[in-house]
Tab-separated table of C-alpha atoms in Angstrom:
chain	number	residue	atom	x	y	z
O	7	UNK	CA	27.875	-14.015	-5.658
O	8	UNK	CA	26.982	-16.547	-2.990
O	9	UNK	CA	25.622	-19.778	-4.469
O	10	UNK	CA	24.178	-22.820	-2.715
O	11	UNK	CA	26.637	-25.684	-3.234
O	12	UNK	CA	23.838	-27.942	-4.442
O	13	UNK	CA	23.369	-25.807	-7.584
O	14	UNK	CA	26.922	-24.492	-8.051
O	15	UNK	CA	27.890	-26.693	-11.015
O	16	UNK	CA	24.623	-25.988	-12.838
O	17	UNK	CA	25.009	-22.253	-12.195
O	18	UNK	CA	28.591	-22.335	-13.462
O	19	UNK	CA	27.422	-23.966	-16.703
O	20	UNK	CA	24.915	-21.175	-17.333
O	21	UNK	CA	27.358	-18.432	-16.329
O	22	UNK	CA	30.038	-19.808	-18.681
O	23	UNK	CA	27.534	-20.039	-21.523
O	24	UNK	CA	26.530	-16.401	-20.953
O	25	UNK	CA	30.111	-15.108	-20.630
O	26	UNK	CA	31.161	-16.987	-23.764
O	27	UNK	CA	28.590	-15.014	-25.784
O	28	UNK	CA	29.737	-11.549	-24.709
O	29	UNK	CA	30.858	-9.129	-27.362
O	30	UNK	CA	33.797	-6.744	-26.932
O	31	UNK	CA	34.024	-3.352	-28.552
O	32	UNK	CA	32.843	0.220	-28.513
O	33	UNK	CA	30.506	0.684	-25.517
O	34	UNK	CA	28.441	3.148	-27.576
O	35	UNK	CA	27.438	0.218	-29.800
O	36	UNK	CA	24.270	-1.257	-28.246
O	37	UNK	CA	25.260	-4.783	-29.328
O	38	UNK	CA	28.455	-4.626	-27.251
O	39	UNK	CA	28.583	-6.070	-23.702
O	40	UNK	CA	32.109	-5.080	-22.655
O	41	UNK	CA	34.200	-2.047	-23.434
O	42	UNK	CA	37.678	-1.230	-22.202
O	43	UNK	CA	38.630	-0.493	-18.619
O	44	UNK	CA	38.680	3.223	-17.809
O	45	UNK	CA	42.385	3.451	-16.923
O	46	UNK	CA	45.562	1.369	-16.992
O	47	UNK	CA	45.898	1.402	-13.180
O	48	UNK	CA	42.381	-0.042	-12.745
O	49	UNK	CA	43.137	-2.751	-15.321
O	50	UNK	CA	46.350	-3.640	-13.503
O	51	UNK	CA	44.623	-3.717	-10.103
O	52	UNK	CA	41.938	-6.122	-11.327
O	53	UNK	CA	44.606	-8.272	-12.970
O	54	UNK	CA	46.596	-8.330	-9.703
O	55	UNK	CA	43.477	-9.232	-7.696
O	56	UNK	CA	42.737	-12.213	-9.950
O	57	UNK	CA	46.374	-13.381	-9.829
O	58	UNK	CA	46.531	-13.029	-6.037
O	59	UNK	CA	43.312	-15.020	-5.698
O	60	UNK	CA	44.667	-17.799	-7.929
O	61	UNK	CA	47.878	-17.894	-5.876
O	62	UNK	CA	45.949	-18.629	-2.671
O	63	UNK	CA	43.804	-21.334	-4.250
O	64	UNK	CA	40.775	-19.637	-5.792
O	65	UNK	CA	39.792	-21.479	-8.956
O	66	UNK	CA	39.476	-19.804	-12.341
O	67	UNK	CA	36.306	-21.332	-13.761
O	68	UNK	CA	36.329	-19.374	-17.028
O	69	UNK	CA	38.073	-16.524	-18.786
O	70	UNK	CA	37.190	-15.252	-22.254
O	71	UNK	CA	40.237	-13.926	-24.033
O	72	UNK	CA	39.558	-11.498	-26.867
O	73	UNK	CA	42.223	-12.161	-29.504
O	74	UNK	CA	41.619	-9.006	-31.518
O	75	UNK	CA	41.325	-6.622	-28.589
O	76	UNK	CA	43.580	-3.650	-28.484
O	77	UNK	CA	43.430	-1.421	-25.472
O	78	UNK	CA	42.419	-2.184	-21.918
O	79	UNK	CA	39.962	-5.042	-22.541
O	80	UNK	CA	39.992	-7.126	-19.376
O	81	UNK	CA	38.780	-10.629	-20.165
O	82	UNK	CA	35.432	-11.492	-18.544
O	83	UNK	CA	36.367	-13.927	-15.805
O	84	UNK	CA	34.541	-16.327	-13.494
O	85	UNK	CA	36.321	-17.306	-10.269
O	86	UNK	CA	35.233	-19.655	-7.498
O	87	UNK	CA	36.436	-18.617	-4.061
O	88	UNK	CA	36.416	-21.076	-1.171
O	89	UNK	CA	38.961	-19.023	0.764
O	90	UNK	CA	37.634	-16.512	3.320
O	91	UNK	CA	40.900	-14.562	3.030
O	92	UNK	CA	40.630	-14.101	-0.735
O	93	UNK	CA	41.055	-10.577	-2.069
O	94	UNK	CA	38.043	-11.320	-4.285
O	95	UNK	CA	35.887	-11.648	-1.166
O	96	UNK	CA	37.419	-8.840	0.854
O	97	UNK	CA	37.987	-6.060	-1.637
O	98	UNK	CA	35.913	-4.384	-4.317
O	99	UNK	CA	36.758	-5.653	-7.795
O	100	UNK	CA	36.031	-2.973	-10.396
O	101	UNK	CA	36.216	-5.169	-13.471
O	102	UNK	CA	34.339	-7.954	-15.265
O	103	UNK	CA	35.043	-10.635	-12.657
O	104	UNK	CA	32.202	-12.795	-11.374
O	105	UNK	CA	33.159	-14.302	-8.016
O	106	UNK	CA	31.214	-17.409	-6.992
O	107	UNK	CA	31.249	-18.251	-3.283
O	108	UNK	CA	29.797	-21.637	-2.295
O	109	UNK	CA	27.459	-21.810	0.701
O	110	UNK	CA	26.362	-24.950	2.535
O	111	UNK	CA	22.826	-23.678	3.068
O	112	UNK	CA	20.734	-20.547	3.651
O	113	UNK	CA	22.191	-19.827	7.097
O	114	UNK	CA	25.717	-20.144	5.774
O	115	UNK	CA	24.889	-17.841	2.832
O	116	UNK	CA	23.576	-15.136	5.186
O	117	UNK	CA	26.644	-15.554	7.400
O	118	UNK	CA	28.956	-15.144	4.381
O	119	UNK	CA	27.043	-12.084	3.161
O	120	UNK	CA	27.109	-10.406	6.574
O	121	UNK	CA	30.821	-11.111	7.053
O	122	UNK	CA	31.610	-8.708	4.203
O	123	UNK	CA	33.034	-5.326	5.123
O	124	UNK	CA	30.862	-3.831	2.373
O	125	UNK	CA	27.107	-3.353	2.272
O	126	UNK	CA	25.828	-1.263	-0.607
O	127	UNK	CA	23.294	-3.708	-1.996
O	128	UNK	CA	22.526	-7.290	-2.801
O	129	UNK	CA	19.906	-9.563	-4.228
O	130	UNK	CA	18.309	-12.868	-3.336
O	131	UNK	CA	17.137	-15.176	-6.111
O	132	UNK	CA	14.618	-17.850	-5.200
O	133	UNK	CA	11.397	-19.486	-6.314
O	134	UNK	CA	9.911	-18.696	-2.892
O	135	UNK	CA	9.452	-14.894	-2.800
O	136	UNK	CA	8.366	-14.888	0.852
O	137	UNK	CA	11.526	-16.748	1.836
O	138	UNK	CA	13.532	-14.344	-0.334
O	139	UNK	CA	12.068	-11.390	1.539
O	140	UNK	CA	12.896	-13.000	4.905
O	141	UNK	CA	16.498	-13.556	3.808
O	142	UNK	CA	16.751	-10.016	2.383
O	143	UNK	CA	15.817	-8.540	5.770
O	144	UNK	CA	18.604	-10.535	7.444
O	145	UNK	CA	21.409	-9.316	5.173
O	146	UNK	CA	23.247	-6.164	6.306
O	147	UNK	CA	23.083	-3.876	3.277
O	148	UNK	CA	21.562	-0.529	2.429
O	149	UNK	CA	19.360	-2.079	-0.260
O	150	UNK	CA	18.220	-5.596	-1.085
O	151	UNK	CA	16.345	-6.923	-4.077
O	152	UNK	CA	14.400	-10.158	-4.444
O	153	UNK	CA	14.500	-11.769	-7.886
O	154	UNK	CA	15.725	-8.586	-9.547
O	155	UNK	CA	18.855	-6.523	-9.861
O	156	UNK	CA	19.516	-3.052	-8.550
O	157	UNK	CA	16.937	-0.367	-9.164
O	158	UNK	CA	17.013	3.236	-8.083
O	159	UNK	CA	13.843	5.247	-7.704
O	160	UNK	CA	14.050	8.842	-6.498
O	161	UNK	CA	11.122	8.193	-4.144
O	162	UNK	CA	13.092	5.658	-2.059
O	163	UNK	CA	16.298	6.090	-0.052
O	164	UNK	CA	19.449	4.509	-1.464
O	165	UNK	CA	22.844	4.119	0.183
O	166	UNK	CA	25.194	1.644	1.805
O	167	UNK	CA	26.309	0.357	5.174
O	168	UNK	CA	29.705	-0.596	6.597
O	169	UNK	CA	32.537	0.503	4.247
O	170	UNK	CA	30.019	1.161	1.476
O	171	UNK	CA	29.134	4.505	2.974
O	172	UNK	CA	26.629	6.169	5.173
O	173	UNK	CA	23.778	8.533	4.536
O	174	UNK	CA	21.191	8.193	1.822
O	175	UNK	CA	20.376	9.599	-1.572
O	176	UNK	CA	16.808	10.015	-2.810
O	177	UNK	CA	13.542	9.919	-0.909
O	178	UNK	CA	12.766	11.833	2.277
O	179	UNK	CA	16.057	10.715	3.860
O	180	UNK	CA	18.006	11.864	0.811
O	181	UNK	CA	16.559	15.363	0.789
O	182	UNK	CA	17.981	15.883	4.284
O	183	UNK	CA	21.465	15.695	2.717
O	184	UNK	CA	20.661	19.096	1.165
O	185	UNK	CA	19.552	20.754	4.375
O	186	UNK	CA	21.700	22.669	6.801
O	187	UNK	CA	20.132	22.471	10.249
O	188	UNK	CA	21.373	24.937	12.827
O	189	UNK	CA	21.149	24.937	16.593
O	190	UNK	CA	21.149	28.211	18.528
O	191	UNK	CA	21.391	28.154	22.341
O	192	UNK	CA	20.263	31.240	24.235
O	193	UNK	CA	21.128	31.762	27.877
O	194	UNK	CA	18.100	32.096	30.193
């Protein structure tokens, strides 16, 4: 998550407050926010990514340890990454790790976003919706959202760019994934 430096500390306060309220347990229980990781190897990979990031200078802002957890409960973690070489910025993290990346300004935020090797989706949060739309068009992803999180609607194409894939699901573009065009050349 790319955050303007001018609001980073305030954002961290709210993020910590939210993460501190999360409830661990059975994911079938609607009052639970976090269940266990799917497999031991995924747990270990996320753990290694966080440790590697700390070793190169990324700051752990918060981590909620669940004392009574048995199983693969990875503690919800907030990291701040100022290092462009951080694994947290250059690899997908499939665990409850919020990565905060400070940006000097709007241009810097767009530059950071577009430097990613991934491009499935993103969102812009701003009081100025028109400005949010302008920024959204400049970020290289398959989908962008302004003041909302990911939504999928079968009427609209959905898919990524860069290492997040190619092709589209849903919508008119998505239906083409189910076709099998054929070319036949006949000599004159």
